[in-house]
Amino acid sequence: MSRYARQKQLPEIGEAGQSRLGKAHVAVVGAGGLGCPVLQYLVGAGIGNISIFDPDEVEESNLHRQPLYGMPDIGKPKALAARDALRALNPQVEVSANVESIGPTRAPEIAAKADLVIDAADSFAASYILSDACLAEDTPLVSASVLGQTGYVGGFCGGAPSLRAVFPELPATGATCATAGVLGPVVGVIGALQAQITIKVLLDAQPALGQMITADLSGMHFGGFSFLGNPEPETAIPFIAETMLQCSDLIIELRSHHEAPKKIRPEAERISEAELRDQFPFSRQRVVLCCQSGLRAWRAAKGLQAQGETNLALLAARACK
C-alpha cells in the first residue's frame, strides 16, 4: 500500500494534491519545540523538498519537547540531527540542513527560493525579519509562538497581511521558552497546527492564509480570528544586518560593557536606553540601534520616533546575518 494512501483518500488531496505536495519546497526556520512536530508531519505528508535552518546544538533540556532527538544527539547541531532523523522517517523527501541563524541578509534569499516559509524560531526578531522578506517576495509565511502553556499560529503574507499588520508592536518583554518555561505538549499542538496550515496553503486552500488560531492550554481554550482586512503599518522600522551598515550611520550600542565588551562596531557610541532621550535630536543621518535580541532597540527606536526621528533601523546581534 502507498505510504500516502490514507491522506490521498481525502477528496481535497487525492493524486493531484499528493503530486503538488511532492513538488513543494518548504523552508523551516527553527528545529526546536515547534520545528520538531512541523518537520515530522511535513516529512510524513511527503513534502518534496524541506530546508532546515537552525544554529543551535541539541541539549538535554530540549528532549522533553523535541522528540526528533535522543540522548545520542546531545551536542550535535539540531539541523543535522533533524535531517538524519527525517531521512530515516521518509527517504522519499529531500531534506537539507543549514547550521545557521537567519538574519536580514539571508531571509530574502530563503523567501525567494521557497514555496512557503515556516517560522518556528524562538525569536521575535527572526519572526519580523522573515515576515518582511516574505511580504516583499509574496511568499506565504506560517508563523507561530509559544510561551508557557499559551501560543498562536497564523498564515501571513503570500497575499495576506504580514506579521506586522497583526502585531505592529513588539512584546513588552523578551521572555522566551528558555527564560519563562514551556510545556512540551503545547509546542506539539501548535507545531502540528503549523504543519496543517502549511499543507492547506500548499494545496491552494486560500482560507488558511489571513487566519489566526490561539490556544490557552492551561484552561483548554482555543480561539481565533481572521485578519484579512488588517492594513500594513504606514511606517515599519526595519531590522538590518551588520553588513548592511553604512559609513554615514550613527550606530548606537545599547548593550553595556559588561554585556558586550566588544561593541557591534568600533565606531558605535555606547549609550544606554535611559540616556538616549537626552541625546536627541540627532543629525539627518540614519540612526541604527543595536542590542542583543532587538527588544531594547525597538523600544528605543519607538521613543525616538515619538520625538520626531524618522530615519531609524534596528540591529539584533543575535540575528544580524
PDB file of C-alpha atoms in Angstrom:
ATOM      1  CA  MET A   1       0.000   0.000   0.000  1.00  0.00           C
ATOM      2  CA  SER A   2       1.198   3.532  -0.780  1.00  0.00           C
ATOM      3  CA  ARG A   3       2.841   5.481   2.053  1.00  0.00           C
ATOM      4  CA  TYR A   4       0.348   8.299   1.446  1.00  0.00           C
ATOM      5  CA  ALA A   5      -2.748   6.145   0.882  1.00  0.00           C
ATOM      6  CA  ARG A   6      -4.688   7.428   3.899  1.00  0.00           C
ATOM      7  CA  GLN A   7      -4.281  11.115   3.086  1.00  0.00           C
ATOM      8  CA  LYS A   8      -4.867  10.579  -0.641  1.00  0.00           C
ATOM      9  CA  GLN A   9      -8.283   9.209   0.271  1.00  0.00           C
ATOM     10  CA  LEU A  10      -9.264  12.745   1.261  1.00  0.00           C
ATOM     11  CA  PRO A  11     -11.090  14.448  -1.619  1.00  0.00           C
ATOM     12  CA  GLU A  12      -9.088  17.661  -1.160  1.00  0.00           C
ATOM     13  CA  ILE A  13      -5.825  15.763  -1.699  1.00  0.00           C
ATOM     14  CA  GLY A  14      -6.101  12.748  -3.994  1.00  0.00           C
ATOM     15  CA  GLU A  15      -3.406  12.005  -6.562  1.00  0.00           C
ATOM     16  CA  ALA A  16      -3.267  15.611  -7.781  1.00  0.00           C
ATOM     17  CA  GLY A  17      -2.849  17.047  -4.308  1.00  0.00           C
ATOM     18  CA  GLN A  18      -0.211  14.500  -3.374  1.00  0.00           C
ATOM     19  CA  SER A  19       1.693  15.383  -6.526  1.00  0.00           C
ATOM     20  CA  ARG A  20       1.527  19.057  -5.585  1.00  0.00           C
ATOM     21  CA  LEU A  21       2.897  18.325  -2.102  1.00  0.00           C
ATOM     22  CA  GLY A  22       5.680  16.244  -3.600  1.00  0.00           C
ATOM     23  CA  LYS A  23       6.819  19.169  -5.761  1.00  0.00           C
ATOM     24  CA  ALA A  24       6.739  21.739  -2.948  1.00  0.00           C
ATOM     25  CA  HIS A  25       9.777  23.340  -1.327  1.00  0.00           C
ATOM     26  CA  VAL A  26       9.303  24.445   2.281  1.00  0.00           C
ATOM     27  CA  ALA A  27      11.915  26.286   4.370  1.00  0.00           C
ATOM     28  CA  VAL A  28      11.655  25.621   8.116  1.00  0.00           C
ATOM     29  CA  VAL A  29      13.458  28.157  10.307  1.00  0.00           C
ATOM     30  CA  GLY A  30      13.977  26.539  13.696  1.00  0.00           C
ATOM     31  CA  ALA A  31      14.284  22.853  14.554  1.00  0.00           C
ATOM     32  CA  GLY A  32      13.284  23.103  18.212  1.00  0.00           C
ATOM     33  CA  GLY A  33       9.990  22.686  20.052  1.00  0.00           C
ATOM     34  CA  LEU A  34       7.839  23.940  17.170  1.00  0.00           C
ATOM     35  CA  GLY A  35      10.132  22.753  14.410  1.00  0.00           C
ATOM     36  CA  CYS A  36      10.148  19.105  15.503  1.00  0.00           C
ATOM     37  CA  PRO A  37       6.409  18.423  15.058  1.00  0.00           C
ATOM     38  CA  VAL A  38       6.311  20.612  11.943  1.00  0.00           C
ATOM     39  CA  LEU A  39       9.143  18.670  10.343  1.00  0.00           C
ATOM     40  CA  GLN A  40       7.821  15.255  11.324  1.00  0.00           C
ATOM     41  CA  TYR A  41       4.362  15.875   9.913  1.00  0.00           C
ATOM     42  CA  LEU A  42       5.571  17.558   6.725  1.00  0.00           C
ATOM     43  CA  VAL A  43       8.025  14.771   6.003  1.00  0.00           C
ATOM     44  CA  GLY A  44       5.300  12.251   6.801  1.00  0.00           C
ATOM     45  CA  ALA A  45       2.964  14.023   4.373  1.00  0.00           C
ATOM     46  CA  GLY A  46       5.522  13.785   1.567  1.00  0.00           C
ATOM     47  CA  ILE A  47       6.528  17.420   1.102  1.00  0.00           C
ATOM     48  CA  GLY A  48       9.139  17.015  -1.613  1.00  0.00           C
ATOM     49  CA  ASN A  49      11.895  19.375  -0.511  1.00  0.00           C
ATOM     50  CA  ILE A  50      12.484  20.696   3.015  1.00  0.00           C
ATOM     51  CA  SER A  51      15.291  23.053   4.022  1.00  0.00           C
ATOM     52  CA  ILE A  52      16.076  23.285   7.753  1.00  0.00           C
ATOM     53  CA  PHE A  53      17.775  26.325   9.293  1.00  0.00           C
ATOM     54  CA  ASP A  54      18.951  26.281  12.921  1.00  0.00           C
ATOM     55  CA  PRO A  55      22.242  27.423  14.509  1.00  0.00           C
ATOM     56  CA  ASP A  56      21.863  25.579  17.832  1.00  0.00           C
ATOM     57  CA  GLU A  57      23.021  22.249  19.203  1.00  0.00           C
ATOM     58  CA  VAL A  58      20.883  19.637  20.941  1.00  0.00           C
ATOM     59  CA  GLU A  59      20.848  19.980  24.738  1.00  0.00           C
ATOM     60  CA  GLU A  60      19.410  17.579  27.277  1.00  0.00           C
ATOM     61  CA  SER A  61      16.916  20.253  28.361  1.00  0.00           C
ATOM     62  CA  ASN A  62      15.454  20.137  24.818  1.00  0.00           C
ATOM     63  CA  LEU A  63      14.453  16.497  24.920  1.00  0.00           C
ATOM     64  CA  HIS A  64      11.184  16.853  26.835  1.00  0.00           C
ATOM     65  CA  ARG A  65       9.606  18.760  23.954  1.00  0.00           C
ATOM     66  CA  GLN A  66      11.738  17.939  20.892  1.00  0.00           C
ATOM     67  CA  PRO A  67      11.083  14.247  20.143  1.00  0.00           C
ATOM     68  CA  LEU A  68      13.167  14.174  16.976  1.00  0.00           C
ATOM     69  CA  TYR A  69      16.248  13.929  19.209  1.00  0.00           C
ATOM     70  CA  GLY A  70      17.580  11.396  21.717  1.00  0.00           C
ATOM     71  CA  MET A  71      20.430  11.213  24.181  1.00  0.00           C
ATOM     72  CA  PRO A  72      22.997  10.286  21.474  1.00  0.00           C
ATOM     73  CA  ASP A  73      22.198  13.571  19.696  1.00  0.00           C
ATOM     74  CA  ILE A  74      23.262  15.815  22.591  1.00  0.00           C
ATOM     75  CA  GLY A  75      25.948  18.192  21.368  1.00  0.00           C
ATOM     76  CA  LYS A  76      25.100  17.692  17.691  1.00  0.00           C
ATOM     77  CA  PRO A  77      23.782  20.576  15.549  1.00  0.00           C
ATOM     78  CA  LYS A  78      19.997  20.371  15.554  1.00  0.00           C
ATOM     79  CA  ALA A  79      19.750  20.901  11.807  1.00  0.00           C
ATOM     80  CA  LEU A  80      21.990  17.905  11.120  1.00  0.00           C
ATOM     81  CA  ALA A  81      20.379  15.648  13.732  1.00  0.00           C
ATOM     82  CA  ALA A  82      16.903  16.558  12.446  1.00  0.00           C
ATOM     83  CA  ARG A  83      17.922  15.924   8.852  1.00  0.00           C
ATOM     84  CA  ASP A  84      19.223  12.445   9.686  1.00  0.00           C
ATOM     85  CA  ALA A  85      16.098  11.530  11.671  1.00  0.00           C
ATOM     86  CA  LEU A  86      13.792  12.773   8.917  1.00  0.00           C
ATOM     87  CA  ARG A  87      15.653  10.943   6.174  1.00  0.00           C
ATOM     88  CA  ALA A  88      15.187   7.748   8.172  1.00  0.00           C
ATOM     89  CA  LEU A  89      11.484   8.535   8.561  1.00  0.00           C
ATOM     90  CA  ASN A  90      10.886   9.129   4.852  1.00  0.00           C
ATOM     91  CA  PRO A  91      13.750   8.695   2.371  1.00  0.00           C
ATOM     92  CA  GLN A  92      11.480   9.928  -0.435  1.00  0.00           C
ATOM     93  CA  VAL A  93      11.751  13.503   0.861  1.00  0.00           C
ATOM     94  CA  GLU A  94      14.791  15.647   0.107  1.00  0.00           C
ATOM     95  CA  VAL A  95      15.944  17.252   3.368  1.00  0.00           C
ATOM     96  CA  SER A  96      18.810  19.750   3.577  1.00  0.00           C
ATOM     97  CA  ALA A  97      20.390  21.049   6.787  1.00  0.00           C
ATOM     98  CA  ASN A  98      21.772  24.542   7.314  1.00  0.00           C
ATOM     99  CA  VAL A  99      23.535  25.205  10.627  1.00  0.00           C
ATOM    100  CA  GLU A 100      22.968  28.940  10.663  1.00  0.00           C
ATOM    101  CA  SER A 101      20.770  31.666  12.061  1.00  0.00           C
ATOM    102  CA  ILE A 102      18.560  33.694   9.742  1.00  0.00           C
ATOM    103  CA  GLY A 103      19.030  37.429   9.594  1.00  0.00           C
ATOM    104  CA  PRO A 104      18.092  40.281   7.237  1.00  0.00           C
ATOM    105  CA  THR A 105      20.598  39.360   4.508  1.00  0.00           C
ATOM    106  CA  ARG A 106      19.692  35.674   4.325  1.00  0.00           C
ATOM    107  CA  ALA A 107      15.924  35.883   4.766  1.00  0.00           C
ATOM    108  CA  PRO A 108      15.129  37.408   1.329  1.00  0.00           C
ATOM    109  CA  GLU A 109      17.025  34.615  -0.449  1.00  0.00           C
ATOM    110  CA  ILE A 110      15.179  31.945   1.537  1.00  0.00           C
ATOM    111  CA  ALA A 111      11.797  33.576   0.896  1.00  0.00           C
ATOM    112  CA  ALA A 112      12.545  33.844  -2.830  1.00  0.00           C
ATOM    113  CA  LYS A 113      13.522  30.171  -3.227  1.00  0.00           C
ATOM    114  CA  ALA A 114      10.832  28.507  -1.092  1.00  0.00           C
ATOM    115  CA  ASP A 115       7.169  27.975  -1.915  1.00  0.00           C
ATOM    116  CA  LEU A 116       6.405  28.586   1.772  1.00  0.00           C
ATOM    117  CA  VAL A 117       8.419  29.590   4.845  1.00  0.00           C
ATOM    118  CA  ILE A 118       7.740  28.300   8.345  1.00  0.00           C
ATOM    119  CA  ASP A 119       8.778  30.460  11.284  1.00  0.00           C
ATOM    120  CA  ALA A 120       9.491  28.057  14.138  1.00  0.00           C
ATOM    121  CA  ALA A 121      12.226  30.205  15.676  1.00  0.00           C
ATOM    122  CA  ASP A 122      12.131  31.264  19.309  1.00  0.00           C
ATOM    123  CA  SER A 123      12.981  34.871  18.400  1.00  0.00           C
ATOM    124  CA  PHE A 124      10.638  37.752  17.674  1.00  0.00           C
ATOM    125  CA  ALA A 125      13.417  39.478  15.690  1.00  0.00           C
ATOM    126  CA  ALA A 126      13.637  36.446  13.376  1.00  0.00           C
ATOM    127  CA  SER A 127       9.835  36.447  13.043  1.00  0.00           C
ATOM    128  CA  TYR A 128       9.719  40.078  11.882  1.00  0.00           C
ATOM    129  CA  ILE A 129      12.731  39.590   9.602  1.00  0.00           C
ATOM    130  CA  LEU A 130      11.080  36.587   7.945  1.00  0.00           C
ATOM    131  CA  SER A 131       7.756  38.396   7.659  1.00  0.00           C
ATOM    132  CA  ASP A 132       9.362  41.413   5.966  1.00  0.00           C
ATOM    133  CA  ALA A 133      11.174  39.131   3.500  1.00  0.00           C
ATOM    134  CA  CYS A 134       8.085  37.032   2.746  1.00  0.00           C
ATOM    135  CA  LEU A 135       5.924  40.126   2.254  1.00  0.00           C
ATOM    136  CA  ALA A 136       8.424  41.503  -0.263  1.00  0.00           C
ATOM    137  CA  GLU A 137       8.622  38.170  -2.133  1.00  0.00           C
ATOM    138  CA  ASP A 138       4.875  37.398  -1.872  1.00  0.00           C
ATOM    139  CA  THR A 139       5.767  34.088  -0.194  1.00  0.00           C
ATOM    140  CA  PRO A 140       3.370  32.562   2.367  1.00  0.00           C
ATOM    141  CA  LEU A 141       4.681  32.517   5.934  1.00  0.00           C
ATOM    142  CA  VAL A 142       3.310  30.251   8.664  1.00  0.00           C
ATOM    143  CA  SER A 143       4.452  31.744  11.945  1.00  0.00           C
ATOM    144  CA  ALA A 144       3.851  30.578  15.500  1.00  0.00           C
ATOM    145  CA  SER A 145       4.888  31.393  19.034  1.00  0.00           C
ATOM    146  CA  VAL A 146       4.565  29.520  22.323  1.00  0.00           C
ATOM    147  CA  LEU A 147       5.276  30.565  25.884  1.00  0.00           C
ATOM    148  CA  GLY A 148       4.332  28.561  28.951  1.00  0.00           C
ATOM    149  CA  GLN A 149       1.021  26.948  28.037  1.00  0.00           C
ATOM    150  CA  THR A 150      -0.235  29.527  25.539  1.00  0.00           C
ATOM    151  CA  GLY A 151       0.505  30.129  21.893  1.00  0.00           C
ATOM    152  CA  TYR A 152      -0.713  31.184  18.492  1.00  0.00           C
ATOM    153  CA  VAL A 153      -0.233  30.195  14.861  1.00  0.00           C
ATOM    154  CA  GLY A 154      -1.170  32.152  11.764  1.00  0.00           C
ATOM    155  CA  GLY A 155      -0.819  32.262   7.989  1.00  0.00           C
ATOM    156  CA  PHE A 156       0.785  35.508   6.839  1.00  0.00           C
ATOM    157  CA  CYS A 157       1.960  37.149   3.595  1.00  0.00           C
ATOM    158  CA  GLY A 158       1.524  35.427   0.228  1.00  0.00           C
ATOM    159  CA  GLY A 159      -1.447  37.694  -0.448  1.00  0.00           C
ATOM    160  CA  ALA A 160      -2.468  38.014   3.211  1.00  0.00           C
ATOM    161  CA  PRO A 161      -1.361  40.713   5.672  1.00  0.00           C
ATOM    162  CA  SER A 162       2.080  40.385   7.247  1.00  0.00           C
ATOM    163  CA  LEU A 163       3.015  39.742  10.858  1.00  0.00           C
ATOM    164  CA  ARG A 164       3.449  43.495  11.350  1.00  0.00           C
ATOM    165  CA  ALA A 165      -0.172  44.068  10.301  1.00  0.00           C
ATOM    166  CA  VAL A 166      -1.312  41.881  13.208  1.00  0.00           C
ATOM    167  CA  PHE A 167       1.437  42.721  15.712  1.00  0.00           C
ATOM    168  CA  PRO A 168       2.627  46.254  14.906  1.00  0.00           C
ATOM    169  CA  GLU A 169       4.303  46.451  18.329  1.00  0.00           C
ATOM    170  CA  LEU A 170       6.851  44.055  19.792  1.00  0.00           C
ATOM    171  CA  PRO A 171       6.087  42.340  23.126  1.00  0.00           C
ATOM    172  CA  ALA A 172       6.622  44.246  26.349  1.00  0.00           C
ATOM    173  CA  THR A 173       9.232  41.744  27.498  1.00  0.00           C
ATOM    174  CA  GLY A 174      11.715  39.495  25.749  1.00  0.00           C
ATOM    175  CA  ALA A 175      10.576  36.342  27.537  1.00  0.00           C
ATOM    176  CA  THR A 176      11.376  33.092  25.747  1.00  0.00           C
ATOM    177  CA  CYS A 177      10.908  29.401  26.462  1.00  0.00           C
ATOM    178  CA  ALA A 178      14.411  29.430  27.936  1.00  0.00           C
ATOM    179  CA  THR A 179      13.544  32.186  30.415  1.00  0.00           C
ATOM    180  CA  ALA A 180       9.837  31.582  31.110  1.00  0.00           C
ATOM    181  CA  GLY A 181       9.456  27.841  30.556  1.00  0.00           C
ATOM    182  CA  VAL A 182       7.205  25.794  28.298  1.00  0.00           C
ATOM    183  CA  LEU A 183       5.207  22.564  28.444  1.00  0.00           C
ATOM    184  CA  GLY A 184       6.110  20.008  25.796  1.00  0.00           C
ATOM    185  CA  PRO A 185       2.622  19.070  24.537  1.00  0.00           C
ATOM    186  CA  VAL A 186       1.818  22.758  23.966  1.00  0.00           C
ATOM    187  CA  VAL A 187       4.550  23.185  21.355  1.00  0.00           C
ATOM    188  CA  GLY A 188       3.448  19.841  19.917  1.00  0.00           C
ATOM    189  CA  VAL A 189      -0.102  21.135  19.435  1.00  0.00           C
ATOM    190  CA  ILE A 190       0.945  24.466  17.940  1.00  0.00           C
ATOM    191  CA  GLY A 191       3.613  22.862  15.755  1.00  0.00           C
ATOM    192  CA  ALA A 192       1.084  20.360  14.418  1.00  0.00           C
ATOM    193  CA  LEU A 193      -1.228  23.264  13.576  1.00  0.00           C
ATOM    194  CA  GLN A 194       1.629  24.909  11.679  1.00  0.00           C
ATOM    195  CA  ALA A 195       2.010  21.748   9.625  1.00  0.00           C
ATOM    196  CA  GLN A 196      -1.760  21.631   8.974  1.00  0.00           C
ATOM    197  CA  ILE A 197      -1.859  25.243   7.777  1.00  0.00           C
ATOM    198  CA  THR A 198       1.207  24.634   5.613  1.00  0.00           C
ATOM    199  CA  ILE A 199      -0.396  21.660   3.880  1.00  0.00           C
ATOM    200  CA  LYS A 200      -3.617  23.617   3.294  1.00  0.00           C
ATOM    201  CA  VAL A 201      -1.700  26.532   1.759  1.00  0.00           C
ATOM    202  CA  LEU A 202       0.359  24.230  -0.474  1.00  0.00           C
ATOM    203  CA  LEU A 203      -2.891  22.638  -1.661  1.00  0.00           C
ATOM    204  CA  ASP A 204      -4.100  26.157  -2.504  1.00  0.00           C
ATOM    205  CA  ALA A 205      -6.701  26.223   0.263  1.00  0.00           C
ATOM    206  CA  GLN A 206      -6.579  30.020   0.470  1.00  0.00           C
ATOM    207  CA  PRO A 207      -8.643  30.448   3.683  1.00  0.00           C
ATOM    208  CA  ALA A 208      -5.635  29.175   5.645  1.00  0.00           C
ATOM    209  CA  LEU A 209      -3.890  32.495   4.998  1.00  0.00           C
ATOM    210  CA  GLY A 210      -5.072  35.510   6.956  1.00  0.00           C
ATOM    211  CA  GLN A 211      -6.269  33.294   9.799  1.00  0.00           C
ATOM    212  CA  MET A 212      -5.034  33.179  13.392  1.00  0.00           C
ATOM    213  CA  ILE A 213      -5.524  30.331  15.860  1.00  0.00           C
ATOM    214  CA  THR A 214      -4.865  30.979  19.546  1.00  0.00           C
ATOM    215  CA  ALA A 215      -4.563  28.416  22.325  1.00  0.00           C
ATOM    216  CA  ASP A 216      -4.528  28.632  26.111  1.00  0.00           C
ATOM    217  CA  LEU A 217      -3.941  25.040  27.112  1.00  0.00           C
ATOM    218  CA  SER A 218      -3.734  25.796  30.813  1.00  0.00           C
ATOM    219  CA  GLY A 219      -7.503  26.330  30.609  1.00  0.00           C
ATOM    220  CA  MET A 220      -8.039  24.184  27.487  1.00  0.00           C
ATOM    221  CA  HIS A 221      -9.355  27.101  25.431  1.00  0.00           C
ATOM    222  CA  PHE A 222      -8.949  27.672  21.703  1.00  0.00           C
ATOM    223  CA  GLY A 223      -9.793  30.842  19.827  1.00  0.00           C
ATOM    224  CA  GLY A 224      -9.003  32.594  16.614  1.00  0.00           C
ATOM    225  CA  PHE A 225      -9.875  35.326  14.172  1.00  0.00           C
ATOM    226  CA  SER A 226      -9.404  36.486  10.595  1.00  0.00           C
ATOM    227  CA  PHE A 227      -7.024  39.366   9.930  1.00  0.00           C
ATOM    228  CA  LEU A 228      -7.518  39.541   6.171  1.00  0.00           C
ATOM    229  CA  GLY A 229      -8.575  43.178   6.349  1.00  0.00           C
ATOM    230  CA  ASN A 230      -5.694  44.398   8.502  1.00  0.00           C
ATOM    231  CA  PRO A 231      -3.670  47.201   6.865  1.00  0.00           C
ATOM    232  CA  GLU A 232       0.112  47.159   6.746  1.00  0.00           C
ATOM    233  CA  PRO A 233       1.746  49.739   9.053  1.00  0.00           C
ATOM    234  CA  GLU A 234       2.497  53.033   7.342  1.00  0.00           C
ATOM    235  CA  THR A 235       5.986  53.051   8.837  1.00  0.00           C
ATOM    236  CA  ALA A 236       7.937  49.943   9.772  1.00  0.00           C
ATOM    237  CA  ILE A 237      11.340  50.200  11.438  1.00  0.00           C
ATOM    238  CA  PRO A 238      13.426  47.542   9.682  1.00  0.00           C
ATOM    239  CA  PHE A 239      15.876  45.076  11.148  1.00  0.00           C
ATOM    240  CA  ILE A 240      19.202  45.193   9.316  1.00  0.00           C
ATOM    241  CA  ALA A 241      22.381  43.107   9.369  1.00  0.00           C
ATOM    242  CA  GLU A 242      25.841  44.310  10.336  1.00  0.00           C
ATOM    243  CA  THR A 243      26.881  44.026   6.684  1.00  0.00           C
ATOM    244  CA  MET A 244      24.109  46.486   5.791  1.00  0.00           C
ATOM    245  CA  LEU A 245      25.570  49.272   7.921  1.00  0.00           C
ATOM    246  CA  GLN A 246      26.605  52.417   6.049  1.00  0.00           C
ATOM    247  CA  CYS A 247      29.553  54.719   6.690  1.00  0.00           C
ATOM    248  CA  SER A 248      27.165  57.592   7.392  1.00  0.00           C
ATOM    249  CA  ASP A 249      25.160  55.696  10.034  1.00  0.00           C
ATOM    250  CA  LEU A 250      25.082  56.768  13.639  1.00  0.00           C
ATOM    251  CA  ILE A 251      25.402  53.415  15.398  1.00  0.00           C
ATOM    252  CA  ILE A 252      24.186  53.283  18.973  1.00  0.00           C
ATOM    253  CA  GLU A 253      25.246  50.304  21.078  1.00  0.00           C
ATOM    254  CA  LEU A 254      22.622  49.830  23.790  1.00  0.00           C
ATOM    255  CA  ARG A 255      24.375  46.876  25.445  1.00  0.00           C
ATOM    256  CA  SER A 256      26.531  47.617  28.485  1.00  0.00           C
ATOM    257  CA  HIS A 257      30.245  46.926  28.501  1.00  0.00           C
ATOM    258  CA  HIS A 258      29.600  44.010  30.859  1.00  0.00           C
ATOM    259  CA  GLU A 259      27.036  42.534  28.464  1.00  0.00           C
ATOM    260  CA  ALA A 260      29.074  43.142  25.308  1.00  0.00           C
ATOM    261  CA  PRO A 261      32.717  44.093  25.926  1.00  0.00           C
ATOM    262  CA  LYS A 262      33.141  44.378  22.163  1.00  0.00           C
ATOM    263  CA  LYS A 263      30.749  46.826  20.504  1.00  0.00           C
ATOM    264  CA  ILE A 264      28.972  45.831  17.308  1.00  0.00           C
ATOM    265  CA  ARG A 265      31.326  48.258  15.534  1.00  0.00           C
ATOM    266  CA  PRO A 266      34.317  50.174  16.964  1.00  0.00           C
ATOM    267  CA  GLU A 267      32.793  53.489  15.903  1.00  0.00           C
ATOM    268  CA  ALA A 268      29.485  52.778  17.668  1.00  0.00           C
ATOM    269  CA  GLU A 269      28.511  55.051  20.545  1.00  0.00           C
ATOM    270  CA  ARG A 270      27.648  53.158  23.713  1.00  0.00           C
ATOM    271  CA  ILE A 271      24.535  54.817  25.141  1.00  0.00           C
ATOM    272  CA  SER A 272      22.006  53.248  27.497  1.00  0.00           C
ATOM    273  CA  GLU A 273      18.308  53.226  26.675  1.00  0.00           C
ATOM    274  CA  ALA A 274      17.637  55.624  29.572  1.00  0.00           C
ATOM    275  CA  GLU A 275      20.278  58.115  28.387  1.00  0.00           C
ATOM    276  CA  LEU A 276      19.194  58.060  24.779  1.00  0.00           C
ATOM    277  CA  ARG A 277      16.374  60.580  25.032  1.00  0.00           C
ATOM    278  CA  ASP A 278      18.814  63.183  26.353  1.00  0.00           C
ATOM    279  CA  GLN A 279      20.910  62.869  23.177  1.00  0.00           C
ATOM    280  CA  PHE A 280      18.039  63.810  20.834  1.00  0.00           C
ATOM    281  CA  PRO A 281      17.877  65.494  18.339  1.00  0.00           C
ATOM    282  CA  PHE A 282      20.329  63.709  16.083  1.00  0.00           C
ATOM    283  CA  SER A 283      21.561  64.835  12.678  1.00  0.00           C
ATOM    284  CA  ARG A 284      19.866  63.709   9.478  1.00  0.00           C
ATOM    285  CA  GLN A 285      21.958  60.551   9.313  1.00  0.00           C
ATOM    286  CA  ARG A 286      20.328  57.175   9.861  1.00  0.00           C
ATOM    287  CA  VAL A 287      20.282  56.067  13.488  1.00  0.00           C
ATOM    288  CA  VAL A 288      20.920  52.347  13.960  1.00  0.00           C
ATOM    289  CA  LEU A 289      20.116  50.965  17.410  1.00  0.00           C
ATOM    290  CA  CYS A 290      21.768  47.724  18.488  1.00  0.00           C
ATOM    291  CA  CYS A 291      21.065  45.303  21.338  1.00  0.00           C
ATOM    292  CA  GLN A 292      21.173  41.534  21.790  1.00  0.00           C
ATOM    293  CA  SER A 293      17.592  40.488  20.987  1.00  0.00           C
ATOM    294  CA  GLY A 294      16.271  43.638  19.295  1.00  0.00           C
ATOM    295  CA  LEU A 295      13.736  44.442  22.024  1.00  0.00           C
ATOM    296  CA  ARG A 296      15.632  47.321  23.640  1.00  0.00           C
ATOM    297  CA  ALA A 297      16.482  48.663  20.202  1.00  0.00           C
ATOM    298  CA  TRP A 298      12.794  48.561  19.278  1.00  0.00           C
ATOM    299  CA  ARG A 299      11.732  50.383  22.456  1.00  0.00           C
ATOM    300  CA  ALA A 300      14.447  52.992  21.995  1.00  0.00           C
ATOM    301  CA  ALA A 301      13.529  53.470  18.337  1.00  0.00           C
ATOM    302  CA  LYS A 302       9.843  53.936  19.184  1.00  0.00           C
ATOM    303  CA  GLY A 303      10.828  56.559  21.742  1.00  0.00           C
ATOM    304  CA  LEU A 304      12.935  58.425  19.190  1.00  0.00           C
ATOM    305  CA  GLN A 305      10.152  58.092  16.644  1.00  0.00           C
ATOM    306  CA  ALA A 306       7.760  59.756  19.074  1.00  0.00           C
ATOM    307  CA  GLN A 307      10.240  62.621  19.368  1.00  0.00           C
ATOM    308  CA  GLY A 308      10.320  63.101  15.608  1.00  0.00           C
ATOM    309  CA  GLU A 309      13.178  60.874  14.447  1.00  0.00           C
ATOM    310  CA  THR A 310      12.218  59.078  11.217  1.00  0.00           C
ATOM    311  CA  ASN A 311      15.433  57.579   9.821  1.00  0.00           C
ATOM    312  CA  LEU A 312      15.824  54.537  12.061  1.00  0.00           C
ATOM    313  CA  ALA A 313      16.943  50.913  11.845  1.00  0.00           C
ATOM    314  CA  LEU A 314      17.343  48.044  14.306  1.00  0.00           C
ATOM    315  CA  LEU A 315      20.193  45.583  14.684  1.00  0.00           C
ATOM    316  CA  ALA A 316      19.711  42.479  16.806  1.00  0.00           C
ATOM    317  CA  ALA A 317      23.137  40.991  17.491  1.00  0.00           C
ATOM    318  CA  ARG A 318      21.557  37.534  17.915  1.00  0.00           C
ATOM    319  CA  ALA A 319      20.178  37.627  14.350  1.00  0.00           C
ATOM    320  CA  CYS A 320      22.362  40.050  12.427  1.00  0.00           C
ATOM    321  CA  LYS A 321      23.447  37.923   9.428  1.00  0.00           C
TER     322      LYS A 321
END
